[in-house]
XYZ file of C-alpha atoms in Angstrom:
313
model
C -0.016 0.008 -0.009
C 1.328 3.357 -0.899
C 2.086 5.980 1.580
C 0.865 9.641 1.748
C 4.514 10.964 1.143
C 5.969 8.144 -1.026
C 9.260 9.230 -2.494
C 9.352 12.654 -0.878
C 12.683 13.799 0.588
C 12.180 15.129 4.180
C 14.478 16.696 6.589
C 13.486 16.623 10.272
C 15.677 18.675 12.597
C 16.031 17.715 16.355
C 14.812 14.251 15.287
C 16.592 12.096 17.775
C 14.162 12.167 20.508
C 10.553 13.232 21.305
C 8.443 14.902 18.775
C 11.124 14.937 16.050
C 11.735 11.389 16.379
C 8.081 10.699 16.045
C 7.978 12.907 12.835
C 10.879 11.072 11.301
C 9.335 7.686 11.992
C 5.885 8.738 10.845
C 7.330 10.177 7.628
C 9.341 7.149 6.869
C 6.214 4.780 7.614
C 4.418 6.857 4.881
C 7.103 6.265 2.233
C 9.368 9.298 2.670
C 13.132 9.299 2.627
C 14.208 11.049 5.707
C 17.249 12.932 6.788
C 17.439 12.634 10.588
C 19.089 15.771 12.001
C 20.247 15.637 15.569
C 23.230 17.086 17.055
C 22.856 14.976 20.263
C 22.435 17.397 23.133
C 20.814 17.461 26.485
C 17.553 19.566 26.939
C 19.594 22.506 28.144
C 21.819 22.401 24.871
C 24.797 20.754 26.296
C 26.467 18.259 23.868
C 25.833 14.602 24.177
C 26.875 12.001 21.721
C 28.684 14.308 19.114
C 32.003 13.640 17.626
C 34.955 16.040 17.657
C 34.182 16.957 14.073
C 30.588 17.909 15.063
C 29.027 14.990 13.306
C 26.844 12.461 15.124
C 28.416 9.314 16.451
C 27.253 5.888 16.382
C 25.758 6.130 19.765
C 23.772 9.291 19.024
C 19.945 9.336 19.186
C 19.924 10.328 15.464
C 21.788 7.110 14.603
C 19.323 5.101 16.614
C 16.273 6.707 14.790
C 17.918 5.839 11.329
C 18.402 2.285 12.508
C 14.815 1.957 13.489
C 13.823 3.283 10.123
C 15.974 1.028 8.124
C 14.832 -1.930 10.356
C 11.321 -1.241 9.426
C 12.123 -1.182 5.711
C 12.382 2.614 5.414
C 15.175 4.919 4.033
C 17.007 7.322 6.064
C 20.402 8.981 6.879
C 21.754 10.833 9.741
C 22.964 14.446 9.938
C 24.690 15.942 12.936
C 24.946 19.527 11.888
C 24.117 22.306 14.119
C 20.988 24.091 12.618
C 21.657 27.320 14.081
C 25.130 27.453 12.413
C 24.966 28.968 8.909
C 27.301 26.470 7.192
C 25.761 23.687 9.106
C 22.293 24.563 8.012
C 23.531 24.774 4.300
C 25.239 21.262 4.671
C 21.956 19.949 6.166
C 20.154 20.770 2.801
C 23.136 19.372 0.883
C 22.827 16.135 2.903
C 19.357 15.682 1.489
C 20.283 16.515 -2.118
C 23.461 14.532 -2.158
C 21.900 11.469 -0.673
C 18.514 11.482 -2.303
C 18.606 13.785 -5.203
C 16.530 16.564 -3.796
C 14.368 17.978 -1.102
C 10.536 18.174 -0.738
C 9.946 18.937 2.957
C 11.753 20.692 5.751
C 10.497 20.187 9.351
C 12.032 22.549 11.717
C 11.782 20.982 15.225
C 15.107 21.520 17.044
C 15.206 23.254 20.292
C 16.034 23.211 23.953
C 15.054 25.088 27.257
C 16.791 27.336 29.625
C 13.895 28.416 31.793
C 14.055 31.261 34.115
C 11.940 34.297 35.175
C 12.962 37.353 32.958
C 14.162 39.380 36.072
C 16.795 36.725 36.794
C 17.597 35.675 33.155
C 21.267 35.908 31.983
C 22.222 37.227 28.718
C 23.613 33.872 27.820
C 20.383 32.104 28.736
C 18.537 34.611 26.523
C 20.921 34.394 23.513
C 21.205 30.583 23.523
C 17.488 29.942 23.266
C 16.876 32.522 20.663
C 19.716 31.212 18.647
C 18.712 27.512 18.601
C 15.032 28.030 18.127
C 14.648 31.269 16.085
C 18.025 31.212 14.062
C 17.868 27.411 14.071
C 14.558 27.688 12.153
C 15.742 30.536 9.847
C 18.971 29.198 8.694
C 17.730 25.861 7.385
C 14.625 27.589 5.990
C 16.853 29.942 4.200
C 19.019 27.503 2.618
C 16.245 25.240 1.675
C 14.405 28.204 0.118
C 17.490 29.073 -1.869
C 17.641 25.519 -3.263
C 13.911 25.596 -4.196
C 14.248 29.117 -5.761
C 17.064 27.806 -7.909
C 15.099 24.762 -9.032
C 12.052 26.979 -9.843
C 14.220 29.417 -11.829
C 15.610 26.366 -13.766
C 12.287 25.551 -14.925
C 11.758 22.478 -12.675
C 8.526 22.053 -10.727
C 8.704 22.648 -7.042
C 6.038 21.331 -4.668
C 7.817 21.915 -1.417
C 6.725 22.237 2.158
C 8.157 23.843 5.377
C 6.725 22.973 8.578
C 7.947 25.152 11.595
C 7.352 24.421 15.303
C 6.089 27.279 17.421
C 4.438 26.709 20.850
C 1.493 27.613 23.004
C 4.189 29.569 24.954
C 4.842 31.465 21.752
C 1.114 32.327 21.017
C -0.042 33.116 24.509
C 3.179 33.460 26.687
C 4.335 31.299 29.519
C 5.630 32.302 32.921
C 9.331 31.497 33.480
C 9.920 30.963 29.781
C 10.363 34.335 28.444
C 13.250 33.542 26.080
C 11.384 30.413 24.690
C 8.130 32.299 24.323
C 9.758 35.053 22.518
C 11.588 32.792 20.073
C 8.400 30.714 19.468
C 6.416 33.868 18.716
C 9.172 34.923 16.324
C 8.744 31.486 14.641
C 5.036 31.842 14.296
C 5.442 35.207 12.535
C 8.375 34.201 10.347
C 5.929 31.344 9.220
C 3.443 33.933 8.011
C 6.343 36.087 6.392
C 7.883 32.986 4.642
C 4.590 31.705 3.324
C 3.992 35.103 1.553
C 7.569 35.420 0.212
C 7.940 31.733 -0.967
C 4.537 31.124 -2.524
C 5.729 32.038 -6.031
C 8.366 29.339 -5.846
C 5.997 26.584 -5.232
C 6.687 26.283 -1.429
C 4.113 26.345 1.408
C 4.925 27.166 4.895
C 3.011 26.389 7.990
C 3.673 25.874 11.615
C 2.397 23.704 14.530
C 2.129 24.605 18.226
C 2.245 21.097 19.796
C 1.484 19.847 23.272
C 3.110 16.638 24.078
C 5.210 14.883 26.789
C 8.869 15.225 25.893
C 12.155 15.955 27.718
C 11.453 19.739 27.276
C 8.063 19.602 28.782
C 8.668 17.303 31.634
C 9.629 19.295 34.536
C 9.275 22.607 32.802
C 7.691 25.494 34.474
C 5.624 26.518 31.393
C 2.494 25.565 29.446
C 2.840 21.791 29.819
C 3.665 21.190 33.344
C 0.103 20.503 34.547
C -0.592 17.775 31.918
C 2.371 15.633 32.145
C 0.877 12.556 33.778
C 0.271 9.717 31.545
C -3.371 8.352 31.569
C -4.207 5.202 33.715
C -5.566 3.611 30.467
C -6.773 4.191 27.004
C -5.616 6.988 24.661
C -2.526 8.691 25.788
C -3.280 12.351 24.890
C 0.258 13.485 25.582
C 2.252 11.072 23.383
C 4.558 12.719 20.995
C 3.375 10.479 18.257
C -0.063 12.325 18.287
C 1.510 15.354 16.758
C 2.998 13.773 13.776
C -0.047 12.947 11.476
C -0.763 16.563 11.022
C 2.745 17.279 10.198
C 3.120 14.356 7.690
C -0.205 15.709 5.985
C 1.230 19.167 5.908
C 4.349 17.738 4.122
C 2.293 15.929 1.561
C 1.079 16.983 -1.863
C -2.488 17.144 -0.444
C -1.632 20.328 1.546
C -0.718 22.410 -1.406
C -3.504 25.065 -0.748
C -2.653 25.512 2.950
C -0.005 28.037 3.730
C 0.713 30.652 6.304
C -1.189 28.894 9.137
C -0.387 27.926 12.593
C -2.008 24.862 14.071
C -2.304 23.976 17.653
C -2.258 20.127 18.185
C -2.558 18.017 21.343
C -3.675 14.565 21.508
C -6.600 14.131 18.943
C -7.373 17.889 18.825
C -6.317 20.133 15.983
C -7.083 23.929 16.362
C -6.380 26.638 13.870
C -4.645 29.373 15.768
C -5.975 33.055 14.990
C -3.115 35.529 15.639
C -2.744 39.286 15.502
C -5.536 40.962 13.431
C -7.040 44.467 13.230
C -9.427 45.057 16.106
C -11.771 47.878 17.201
C -10.424 51.388 16.015
C -11.196 54.997 16.413
C -9.910 57.463 13.903
C -10.055 61.098 14.846
C -8.717 62.366 11.438
C -6.004 64.454 12.992
C -3.375 64.093 15.874
C -4.785 63.192 19.265
C -4.139 65.172 22.414
C -2.617 62.940 25.115
C -5.443 64.017 27.523
C -8.128 62.597 25.145
C -6.587 59.118 25.038
C -7.819 57.529 28.186
C -11.587 57.511 27.268
C -10.578 56.289 23.725
C -8.501 53.416 24.822
C -11.101 52.378 27.506
C -13.812 52.323 24.808
C -11.550 50.292 22.387
C -10.767 47.676 24.999
C -14.482 47.357 26.052
C -15.170 46.417 22.382
C -12.091 44.144 21.970
C -11.789 40.358 22.557
C -10.057 39.742 25.902
C -6.445 38.205 25.537
C -5.948 34.547 26.127
C -4.357 34.140 29.549
C -0.553 33.511 29.634
C 0.329 29.876 30.716
C 1.171 29.778 34.368
C -0.204 33.237 35.214
């Protein structure tokens, strides 16, 4: 029986564990050729299972996922590049092209946490999380997009997909995760931006905001902490594998008309997130006096939808 993504070449970043691993296995099960990217780090970003040259070792989680895919009759290769490194991200795209002759889908998933309240957060804790999440999405996206643009300009048909990973923390905020929330909010907006810019090259760009039990959410002070207990019986709503069916579909040819969207997904529930949009307005037709503003703002807020509460507030 043919799979939904038969023959498509897919990169999944951060695919050694958790949601990324589930994505890689799900794509392979549906017939895709998968580049399993994993640098092999702990959830705080410290290196684990990486060789001196920066590549994944035989003991790396990425190698283990590739072995699972191959054992099940699928096709996969490992890549140990740092997705937030400019040259590493370029090499990641090259890995797909060199091994499988092209690239059809990029799933940006890699990330880690360094949780702390903003008042106590260090510059390094801020920079590290912004780098891995936000730049770690942009760099692979940019190099994949350059590949597809070149293919399109050469007259070859492009039917490509990018699936980014935002978070409920990025959409609503999460107490104690200001760096992570800011990065994930940036990813949601970058998704909308990229969808508009890449449409003419045959590329769709969407994002998910997943909720699942992973290393990053276990013990975290943010959005997922209250939901971590596995159920006593029946459907495990917090299993990482629940997230992947939507991602596989978004990576398929069937999703060609869907772009610039962010989907929240948890268990068996899929929600279309509705972000910033123009709300109530008053136009005086000339410059306001500051003394006039109070009643105007009060009236606008009375007409506006209340904001969704921040996680943990």
